[in-house]
Amino acid sequence: MCLIEDVSPAGEVAVQKTESCSTSSGSTSNSSRRRDRISLEEVQKHTTKDDCWIIANGKVYDVTSLMDIHPGGHKALVGRAGQDATRDYGFHSRKGQKMWNDFFIGKLASSENSKSLWGLLMSLKF
């Protein structure tokens, strides 16, 4: 089950429950999974090689399909599953960062964005 938070133009928050976040094969296309807002609690439920979500810069990415092709191996992804990977995002080249867009599924719920701010600050180079 997925919890999906939508915010109306008037700023009202509505939470929906869906039966599943994936198909029987274990995944769906990221475009069909896109949501307006996703809670940190929901992201933290997706922490395995077969179902892996990460956060970077307040955005949520489903990187499950990258497990077998990621240059750093699946352990690099699973090691950040369900948590903020903003620092890792900053590590990638511009081309690599653009590729992240293919895995975008929604924004972290606004109340959770402040928690992701720490990751953003950690990625800055002084």
Short mmCIF file of N, CA, C and O in Angstrom, two decimals:
data_model
loop_
_atom_site.label_atom_id
_atom_site.label_comp_id
_atom_site.label_asym_id
_atom_site.label_seq_id
_atom_site.Cartn_x
_atom_site.Cartn_y
_atom_site.Cartn_z
N MET A 1 0.83 -1.17 0.00
CA MET A 1 0.00 0.00 0.00
C MET A 1 0.88 1.24 0.00
O MET A 1 1.90 1.29 0.67
N CYS A 2 0.49 2.26 -0.76
CA CYS A 2 1.19 3.54 -0.80
C CYS A 2 0.31 4.61 -0.17
O CYS A 2 -0.90 4.59 -0.34
N LEU A 3 0.93 5.52 0.54
CA LEU A 3 0.24 6.71 1.02
C LEU A 3 0.67 7.85 0.14
O LEU A 3 1.85 8.11 -0.04
N ILE A 4 -0.29 8.55 -0.42
CA ILE A 4 0.00 9.63 -1.36
C ILE A 4 -0.61 10.91 -0.82
O ILE A 4 -1.80 10.95 -0.51
N GLU A 5 0.20 11.93 -0.70
CA GLU A 5 -0.27 13.21 -0.20
C GLU A 5 -0.39 14.18 -1.37
O GLU A 5 0.57 14.42 -2.08
N ASP A 6 -1.58 14.74 -1.56
CA ASP A 6 -1.82 15.74 -2.59
C ASP A 6 -2.17 17.05 -1.93
O ASP A 6 -2.87 17.08 -0.92
N VAL A 7 -1.68 18.14 -2.49
CA VAL A 7 -1.97 19.46 -1.97
C VAL A 7 -2.78 20.22 -3.01
O VAL A 7 -2.36 20.35 -4.16
N SER A 8 -3.95 20.72 -2.60
CA SER A 8 -4.82 21.46 -3.52
C SER A 8 -4.26 22.86 -3.72
O SER A 8 -3.43 23.32 -2.94
N PRO A 9 -4.72 23.57 -4.77
CA PRO A 9 -4.28 24.95 -4.98
C PRO A 9 -4.56 25.84 -3.77
O PRO A 9 -3.86 26.82 -3.54
N ALA A 10 -5.57 25.49 -2.98
CA ALA A 10 -5.90 26.27 -1.79
C ALA A 10 -5.01 25.90 -0.60
O ALA A 10 -5.14 26.47 0.47
N GLY A 11 -4.13 24.93 -0.78
CA GLY A 11 -3.22 24.52 0.28
C GLY A 11 -3.75 23.43 1.18
O GLY A 11 -3.13 23.09 2.18
N GLU A 12 -4.90 22.85 0.84
CA GLU A 12 -5.46 21.77 1.64
C GLU A 12 -4.75 20.47 1.31
O GLU A 12 -4.48 20.17 0.15
N VAL A 13 -4.44 19.70 2.33
CA VAL A 13 -3.71 18.44 2.16
C VAL A 13 -4.69 17.28 2.23
O VAL A 13 -5.52 17.21 3.14
N ALA A 14 -4.59 16.38 1.27
CA ALA A 14 -5.42 15.17 1.26
C ALA A 14 -4.49 13.98 1.11
O ALA A 14 -3.59 13.98 0.30
N VAL A 15 -4.71 12.96 1.94
CA VAL A 15 -3.89 11.75 1.86
C VAL A 15 -4.74 10.63 1.29
O VAL A 15 -5.85 10.39 1.74
N GLN A 16 -4.20 9.97 0.27
CA GLN A 16 -4.88 8.85 -0.37
C GLN A 16 -4.10 7.58 -0.09
O GLN A 16 -2.88 7.59 -0.02
N LYS A 17 -4.82 6.49 0.04
CA LYS A 17 -4.19 5.18 0.15
C LYS A 17 -4.44 4.45 -1.15
O LYS A 17 -5.56 4.44 -1.66
N THR A 18 -3.39 3.84 -1.71
CA THR A 18 -3.56 3.03 -2.91
C THR A 18 -3.27 1.59 -2.54
O THR A 18 -2.55 1.31 -1.59
N GLU A 19 -3.84 0.68 -3.29
CA GLU A 19 -3.67 -0.73 -3.01
C GLU A 19 -2.21 -1.16 -3.11
O GLU A 19 -1.72 -1.93 -2.32
N SER A 20 -1.53 -0.66 -4.12
CA SER A 20 -0.17 -1.12 -4.37
C SER A 20 0.65 -0.03 -5.02
O SER A 20 0.13 0.84 -5.69
N CYS A 21 1.94 -0.10 -4.80
CA CYS A 21 2.87 0.82 -5.45
C CYS A 21 3.50 0.16 -6.65
O CYS A 21 4.30 0.77 -7.34
N SER A 22 3.21 -1.09 -6.89
CA SER A 22 3.85 -1.79 -7.99
C SER A 22 2.91 -2.83 -8.58
O SER A 22 1.91 -3.18 -8.01
N THR A 23 3.33 -3.34 -9.74
CA THR A 23 2.56 -4.39 -10.40
C THR A 23 3.01 -5.73 -9.85
O THR A 23 3.94 -5.83 -9.05
N SER A 24 2.39 -6.79 -10.31
CA SER A 24 2.77 -8.12 -9.85
C SER A 24 4.19 -8.48 -10.25
O SER A 24 4.81 -9.34 -9.63
N SER A 25 4.75 -7.81 -11.24
CA SER A 25 6.12 -8.08 -11.64
C SER A 25 7.11 -7.35 -10.74
O SER A 25 8.31 -7.51 -10.87
N GLY A 26 6.59 -6.51 -9.82
CA GLY A 26 7.47 -5.85 -8.89
C GLY A 26 7.73 -4.40 -9.18
O GLY A 26 8.29 -3.69 -8.38
N SER A 27 7.35 -3.92 -10.37
CA SER A 27 7.59 -2.53 -10.66
C SER A 27 6.62 -2.03 -11.73
O SER A 27 6.00 -2.80 -12.43
N THR A 28 6.51 -0.72 -11.80
CA THR A 28 5.76 -0.08 -12.86
C THR A 28 6.63 1.01 -13.42
O THR A 28 7.67 1.33 -12.86
N SER A 29 6.22 1.60 -14.52
CA SER A 29 7.00 2.71 -15.04
C SER A 29 6.93 3.85 -14.05
O SER A 29 5.94 4.03 -13.37
N ASN A 30 8.00 4.63 -13.97
CA ASN A 30 8.02 5.73 -13.02
C ASN A 30 6.99 6.77 -13.36
O ASN A 30 6.45 7.42 -12.47
N SER A 31 6.67 6.97 -14.64
CA SER A 31 5.67 7.97 -14.99
C SER A 31 4.30 7.59 -14.45
O SER A 31 3.53 8.46 -14.08
N SER A 32 3.99 6.31 -14.39
CA SER A 32 2.69 5.90 -13.86
C SER A 32 2.66 5.95 -12.34
O SER A 32 1.60 5.91 -11.74
N ARG A 33 3.82 6.06 -11.71
CA ARG A 33 3.89 6.10 -10.25
C ARG A 33 4.04 7.52 -9.74
O ARG A 33 4.09 7.73 -8.54
N ARG A 34 4.13 8.50 -10.59
CA ARG A 34 4.37 9.88 -10.14
C ARG A 34 3.22 10.39 -9.30
O ARG A 34 2.06 10.18 -9.61
N ARG A 35 3.59 11.07 -8.23
CA ARG A 35 2.63 11.64 -7.29
C ARG A 35 3.05 13.07 -7.00
O ARG A 35 4.21 13.44 -7.17
N ASP A 36 2.12 13.86 -6.50
CA ASP A 36 2.44 15.24 -6.15
C ASP A 36 3.41 15.25 -4.97
O ASP A 36 4.48 15.83 -5.04
N ARG A 37 3.04 14.61 -3.88
CA ARG A 37 3.85 14.58 -2.66
C ARG A 37 3.90 13.17 -2.10
O ARG A 37 2.91 12.44 -2.13
N ILE A 38 5.07 12.81 -1.58
CA ILE A 38 5.26 11.49 -0.98
C ILE A 38 5.86 11.70 0.40
O ILE A 38 6.85 12.42 0.56
N SER A 39 5.30 11.08 1.41
CA SER A 39 5.79 11.25 2.78
C SER A 39 7.10 10.50 2.99
O SER A 39 7.39 9.50 2.32
N LEU A 40 7.88 10.99 3.94
CA LEU A 40 9.11 10.31 4.31
C LEU A 40 8.80 8.90 4.80
O LEU A 40 9.52 7.95 4.48
N GLU A 41 7.72 8.76 5.53
CA GLU A 41 7.30 7.44 6.02
C GLU A 41 7.12 6.46 4.86
O GLU A 41 7.52 5.30 4.94
N GLU A 42 6.52 6.93 3.77
CA GLU A 42 6.31 6.08 2.59
C GLU A 42 7.65 5.72 1.95
O GLU A 42 7.89 4.57 1.59
N VAL A 43 8.53 6.69 1.79
CA VAL A 43 9.84 6.44 1.18
C VAL A 43 10.59 5.38 1.98
O VAL A 43 11.23 4.49 1.42
N GLN A 44 10.49 5.45 3.30
CA GLN A 44 11.23 4.54 4.17
C GLN A 44 10.72 3.10 4.09
O GLN A 44 11.36 2.20 4.62
N LYS A 45 9.61 2.86 3.41
CA LYS A 45 9.09 1.50 3.22
C LYS A 45 9.73 0.81 2.02
O LYS A 45 9.53 -0.38 1.81
N HIS A 46 10.49 1.55 1.22
CA HIS A 46 11.03 1.04 -0.04
C HIS A 46 12.55 0.95 0.07
O HIS A 46 13.28 1.81 -0.43
N THR A 47 13.01 -0.10 0.73
CA THR A 47 14.43 -0.18 1.11
C THR A 47 15.12 -1.47 0.70
O THR A 47 16.11 -1.87 1.31
N THR A 48 14.62 -2.13 -0.32
CA THR A 48 15.23 -3.39 -0.74
C THR A 48 15.69 -3.31 -2.19
O THR A 48 15.33 -2.39 -2.93
N LYS A 49 16.46 -4.29 -2.59
CA LYS A 49 16.93 -4.37 -3.98
C LYS A 49 15.75 -4.46 -4.96
O LYS A 49 15.83 -3.97 -6.07
N ASP A 50 14.66 -5.05 -4.52
CA ASP A 50 13.49 -5.23 -5.37
C ASP A 50 12.51 -4.07 -5.31
O ASP A 50 11.53 -4.05 -6.06
N ASP A 51 12.75 -3.12 -4.43
CA ASP A 51 11.85 -1.97 -4.26
C ASP A 51 12.61 -0.87 -3.54
O ASP A 51 12.65 -0.84 -2.31
N CYS A 52 13.25 0.01 -4.30
CA CYS A 52 14.21 0.96 -3.73
C CYS A 52 13.91 2.40 -4.13
O CYS A 52 13.97 2.74 -5.30
N TRP A 53 13.58 3.23 -3.13
CA TRP A 53 13.34 4.64 -3.35
C TRP A 53 14.37 5.44 -2.57
O TRP A 53 14.76 5.04 -1.47
N ILE A 54 14.82 6.56 -3.13
CA ILE A 54 15.75 7.45 -2.44
C ILE A 54 15.28 8.90 -2.61
O ILE A 54 14.45 9.19 -3.46
N ILE A 55 15.84 9.77 -1.79
CA ILE A 55 15.49 11.19 -1.80
C ILE A 55 16.74 11.99 -2.16
O ILE A 55 17.83 11.68 -1.67
N ALA A 56 16.57 13.02 -2.97
CA ALA A 56 17.66 13.97 -3.23
C ALA A 56 17.04 15.33 -3.51
O ALA A 56 16.12 15.44 -4.34
N ASN A 57 17.51 16.33 -2.82
CA ASN A 57 17.03 17.70 -3.01
C ASN A 57 15.52 17.81 -2.91
O ASN A 57 14.89 18.53 -3.67
N GLY A 58 14.93 17.07 -1.97
CA GLY A 58 13.49 17.15 -1.76
C GLY A 58 12.66 16.40 -2.79
O GLY A 58 11.44 16.52 -2.80
N LYS A 59 13.30 15.62 -3.66
CA LYS A 59 12.59 14.84 -4.66
C LYS A 59 12.78 13.36 -4.37
O LYS A 59 13.82 12.95 -3.86
N VAL A 60 11.78 12.56 -4.74
CA VAL A 60 11.82 11.12 -4.50
C VAL A 60 12.03 10.40 -5.82
O VAL A 60 11.40 10.73 -6.83
N TYR A 61 12.92 9.43 -5.79
CA TYR A 61 13.27 8.67 -7.00
C TYR A 61 13.11 7.18 -6.73
O TYR A 61 13.54 6.67 -5.69
N ASP A 62 12.52 6.47 -7.68
CA ASP A 62 12.43 5.01 -7.63
C ASP A 62 13.57 4.47 -8.48
O ASP A 62 13.53 4.53 -9.71
N VAL A 63 14.60 3.97 -7.83
CA VAL A 63 15.80 3.51 -8.54
C VAL A 63 15.88 1.99 -8.64
O VAL A 63 16.93 1.44 -8.95
N THR A 64 14.77 1.34 -8.41
CA THR A 64 14.73 -0.13 -8.44
C THR A 64 15.28 -0.69 -9.75
O THR A 64 16.06 -1.65 -9.73
N SER A 65 14.93 -0.08 -10.86
CA SER A 65 15.35 -0.61 -12.17
C SER A 65 16.84 -0.42 -12.43
O SER A 65 17.37 -0.97 -13.39
N LEU A 66 17.52 0.33 -11.59
CA LEU A 66 18.96 0.56 -11.77
C LEU A 66 19.84 -0.50 -11.09
O LEU A 66 21.05 -0.50 -11.30
N MET A 67 19.26 -1.35 -10.31
CA MET A 67 20.04 -2.27 -9.48
C MET A 67 21.11 -3.04 -10.26
O MET A 67 22.24 -3.16 -9.79
N ASP A 68 20.78 -3.56 -11.40
CA ASP A 68 21.72 -4.40 -12.15
C ASP A 68 22.62 -3.61 -13.10
O ASP A 68 23.55 -4.19 -13.67
N ILE A 69 22.37 -2.31 -13.26
CA ILE A 69 23.16 -1.55 -14.23
C ILE A 69 23.92 -0.37 -13.62
O ILE A 69 24.72 0.25 -14.30
N HIS A 70 23.66 -0.05 -12.36
CA HIS A 70 24.34 1.10 -11.74
C HIS A 70 25.85 0.82 -11.66
O HIS A 70 26.26 -0.25 -11.21
N PRO A 71 26.68 1.76 -12.12
CA PRO A 71 28.13 1.54 -12.11
C PRO A 71 28.70 1.24 -10.72
O PRO A 71 29.69 0.52 -10.59
N GLY A 72 28.07 1.77 -9.69
CA GLY A 72 28.53 1.51 -8.31
C GLY A 72 27.97 0.23 -7.73
O GLY A 72 28.25 -0.10 -6.57
N GLY A 73 27.15 -0.47 -8.50
CA GLY A 73 26.53 -1.71 -8.03
C GLY A 73 25.28 -1.45 -7.21
O GLY A 73 25.02 -0.33 -6.79
N HIS A 74 24.53 -2.51 -6.99
CA HIS A 74 23.27 -2.36 -6.27
C HIS A 74 23.46 -1.96 -4.81
O HIS A 74 22.62 -1.30 -4.22
N LYS A 75 24.59 -2.30 -4.23
CA LYS A 75 24.82 -1.95 -2.82
C LYS A 75 24.90 -0.44 -2.61
O LYS A 75 24.51 0.07 -1.56
N ALA A 76 25.38 0.28 -3.63
CA ALA A 76 25.44 1.75 -3.53
C ALA A 76 24.03 2.33 -3.43
O ALA A 76 23.81 3.30 -2.70
N LEU A 77 23.09 1.74 -4.13
CA LEU A 77 21.71 2.22 -4.10
C LEU A 77 20.98 1.76 -2.84
O LEU A 77 20.33 2.56 -2.16
N VAL A 78 21.09 0.49 -2.53
CA VAL A 78 20.40 -0.05 -1.36
C VAL A 78 20.94 0.60 -0.08
O VAL A 78 20.19 0.80 0.88
N GLY A 79 22.20 0.99 -0.10
CA GLY A 79 22.78 1.65 1.07
C GLY A 79 22.15 3.00 1.38
O GLY A 79 22.25 3.50 2.49
N ARG A 80 21.47 3.59 0.41
CA ARG A 80 20.79 4.88 0.60
C ARG A 80 19.27 4.73 0.53
O ARG A 80 18.54 5.71 0.61
N ALA A 81 18.79 3.52 0.40
CA ALA A 81 17.36 3.28 0.25
C ALA A 81 16.56 3.85 1.42
O ALA A 81 16.94 3.71 2.57
N GLY A 82 15.48 4.53 1.08
CA GLY A 82 14.60 5.07 2.10
C GLY A 82 15.11 6.29 2.81
O GLY A 82 14.55 6.71 3.82
N GLN A 83 16.18 6.88 2.31
CA GLN A 83 16.77 8.03 3.00
C GLN A 83 17.28 9.08 2.02
O GLN A 83 17.19 8.92 0.82
N ASP A 84 17.83 10.15 2.57
CA ASP A 84 18.31 11.26 1.77
C ASP A 84 19.65 10.91 1.12
O ASP A 84 20.59 10.52 1.80
N ALA A 85 19.70 11.08 -0.20
CA ALA A 85 20.92 10.80 -0.96
C ALA A 85 21.38 12.05 -1.71
O ALA A 85 22.03 11.96 -2.74
N THR A 86 21.05 13.22 -1.16
CA THR A 86 21.41 14.48 -1.82
C THR A 86 22.92 14.58 -2.03
O THR A 86 23.38 15.02 -3.08
N ARG A 87 23.68 14.15 -1.07
CA ARG A 87 25.14 14.20 -1.20
C ARG A 87 25.60 13.33 -2.37
O ARG A 87 26.51 13.71 -3.12
N ASP A 88 24.96 12.19 -2.54
CA ASP A 88 25.31 11.31 -3.65
C ASP A 88 24.92 11.92 -4.99
O ASP A 88 25.62 11.76 -5.98
N TYR A 89 23.80 12.62 -5.01
CA TYR A 89 23.38 13.32 -6.23
C TYR A 89 24.46 14.31 -6.66
O TYR A 89 24.84 14.37 -7.82
N GLY A 90 24.98 15.06 -5.71
CA GLY A 90 26.02 16.04 -6.00
C GLY A 90 27.30 15.42 -6.51
O GLY A 90 28.09 16.06 -7.20
N PHE A 91 27.54 14.16 -6.20
CA PHE A 91 28.72 13.43 -6.64
C PHE A 91 28.69 13.16 -8.14
O PHE A 91 29.72 13.12 -8.80
N HIS A 92 27.50 13.01 -8.71
CA HIS A 92 27.36 12.65 -10.12
C HIS A 92 27.66 13.82 -11.05
O HIS A 92 27.48 14.98 -10.71
N SER A 93 28.08 13.48 -12.26
CA SER A 93 28.32 14.49 -13.30
C SER A 93 26.98 15.12 -13.69
O SER A 93 25.92 14.62 -13.33
N ARG A 94 27.03 16.19 -14.45
CA ARG A 94 25.79 16.81 -14.92
C ARG A 94 24.95 15.82 -15.72
O ARG A 94 23.74 15.78 -15.61
N LYS A 95 25.62 15.04 -16.55
CA LYS A 95 24.91 14.03 -17.34
C LYS A 95 24.25 13.01 -16.42
O LYS A 95 23.09 12.64 -16.61
N GLY A 96 24.97 12.59 -15.40
CA GLY A 96 24.43 11.65 -14.43
C GLY A 96 23.25 12.24 -13.68
O GLY A 96 22.24 11.56 -13.45
N GLN A 97 23.36 13.51 -13.31
CA GLN A 97 22.28 14.18 -12.60
C GLN A 97 21.03 14.29 -13.48
O GLN A 97 19.91 14.12 -12.99
N LYS A 98 21.21 14.54 -14.78
CA LYS A 98 20.06 14.61 -15.69
C LYS A 98 19.36 13.26 -15.77
O LYS A 98 18.13 13.20 -15.90
N MET A 99 20.12 12.18 -15.68
CA MET A 99 19.54 10.84 -15.76
C MET A 99 18.60 10.57 -14.59
O MET A 99 17.66 9.79 -14.72
N TRP A 100 18.85 11.23 -13.46
CA TRP A 100 17.98 11.03 -12.29
C TRP A 100 16.54 11.38 -12.62
O TRP A 100 15.61 10.80 -12.04
N ASN A 101 16.33 12.32 -13.54
CA ASN A 101 14.96 12.73 -13.89
C ASN A 101 14.11 11.56 -14.37
O ASN A 101 12.90 11.56 -14.18
N ASP A 102 14.74 10.58 -14.99
CA ASP A 102 14.01 9.41 -15.48
C ASP A 102 13.42 8.57 -14.35
O ASP A 102 12.52 7.76 -14.58
N PHE A 103 13.91 8.76 -13.13
CA PHE A 103 13.50 7.94 -11.99
C PHE A 103 12.68 8.72 -10.98
O PHE A 103 12.28 8.19 -9.96
N PHE A 104 12.40 9.99 -11.29
CA PHE A 104 11.63 10.86 -10.41
C PHE A 104 10.19 10.38 -10.30
O PHE A 104 9.55 10.10 -11.30
N ILE A 105 9.68 10.26 -9.06
CA ILE A 105 8.29 9.83 -8.87
C ILE A 105 7.47 10.81 -8.06
O ILE A 105 6.26 10.66 -7.94
N GLY A 106 8.09 11.83 -7.47
CA GLY A 106 7.33 12.83 -6.73
C GLY A 106 8.21 13.63 -5.81
O GLY A 106 9.40 13.35 -5.65
N LYS A 107 7.61 14.64 -5.21
CA LYS A 107 8.35 15.47 -4.27
C LYS A 107 8.09 14.98 -2.86
O LYS A 107 7.02 14.47 -2.56
N LEU A 108 9.09 15.15 -2.03
CA LEU A 108 8.94 14.80 -0.62
C LEU A 108 7.90 15.73 -0.02
O LEU A 108 7.91 16.93 -0.30
N ALA A 109 7.01 15.21 0.79
CA ALA A 109 5.97 16.02 1.42
C ALA A 109 6.61 17.22 2.11
O ALA A 109 7.67 17.09 2.72
N SER A 110 6.00 18.39 1.99
CA SER A 110 6.60 19.64 2.44
C SER A 110 7.07 19.61 3.88
O SER A 110 8.09 20.20 4.21
N SER A 111 6.37 18.93 4.75
CA SER A 111 6.79 18.87 6.14
C SER A 111 8.09 18.10 6.30
O SER A 111 8.76 18.21 7.31
N GLU A 112 8.43 17.33 5.29
CA GLU A 112 9.65 16.53 5.34
C GLU A 112 10.82 17.21 4.64
O GLU A 112 11.96 16.80 4.80
N ASN A 113 10.57 18.24 3.84
CA ASN A 113 11.65 18.87 3.09
C ASN A 113 12.75 19.41 3.98
O ASN A 113 13.91 19.41 3.60
N SER A 114 12.41 19.86 5.17
CA SER A 114 13.44 20.40 6.06
C SER A 114 14.43 19.32 6.47
O SER A 114 15.60 19.59 6.67
N LYS A 115 13.96 18.07 6.56
CA LYS A 115 14.87 16.98 6.90
C LYS A 115 15.85 16.72 5.76
O LYS A 115 16.97 16.32 5.96
N SER A 116 15.40 16.97 4.53
CA SER A 116 16.25 16.78 3.37
C SER A 116 17.25 17.93 3.21
O SER A 116 18.23 17.81 2.52
N LEU A 117 16.98 19.07 3.86
CA LEU A 117 17.86 20.23 3.77
C LEU A 117 19.26 19.88 4.25
O LEU A 117 20.25 20.34 3.69
N TRP A 118 19.36 19.07 5.28
CA TRP A 118 20.67 18.66 5.79
C TRP A 118 21.49 17.99 4.69
O TRP A 118 22.66 18.26 4.49
N GLY A 119 20.85 17.13 3.91
CA GLY A 119 21.53 16.47 2.79
C GLY A 119 22.01 17.47 1.77
O GLY A 119 23.12 17.35 1.25
N LEU A 120 21.20 18.49 1.48
CA LEU A 120 21.59 19.52 0.54
C LEU A 120 22.80 20.29 1.06
O LEU A 120 23.76 20.51 0.34
N LEU A 121 22.78 20.65 2.32
CA LEU A 121 23.90 21.38 2.90
C LEU A 121 25.18 20.55 2.87
O LEU A 121 26.26 21.07 2.63
N MET A 122 25.06 19.26 3.08
CA MET A 122 26.22 18.37 3.08
C MET A 122 26.83 18.26 1.68
O MET A 122 27.99 17.94 1.53
N SER A 123 26.01 18.50 0.63
CA SER A 123 26.51 18.35 -0.74
C SER A 123 27.25 19.60 -1.23
O SER A 123 27.94 19.54 -2.24
N LEU A 124 27.11 20.72 -0.52
CA LEU A 124 27.78 21.95 -0.93
C LEU A 124 29.28 21.87 -0.70
O LEU A 124 29.74 21.32 0.30
N LYS A 125 30.03 22.43 -1.62
CA LYS A 125 31.48 22.43 -1.48
C LYS A 125 31.93 23.85 -1.14
O LYS A 125 31.61 24.79 -1.83
N PHE A 126 32.65 23.96 -0.04
CA PHE A 126 33.11 25.28 0.40
C PHE A 126 34.58 25.45 0.10
O PHE A 126 35.35 24.57 0.04
#
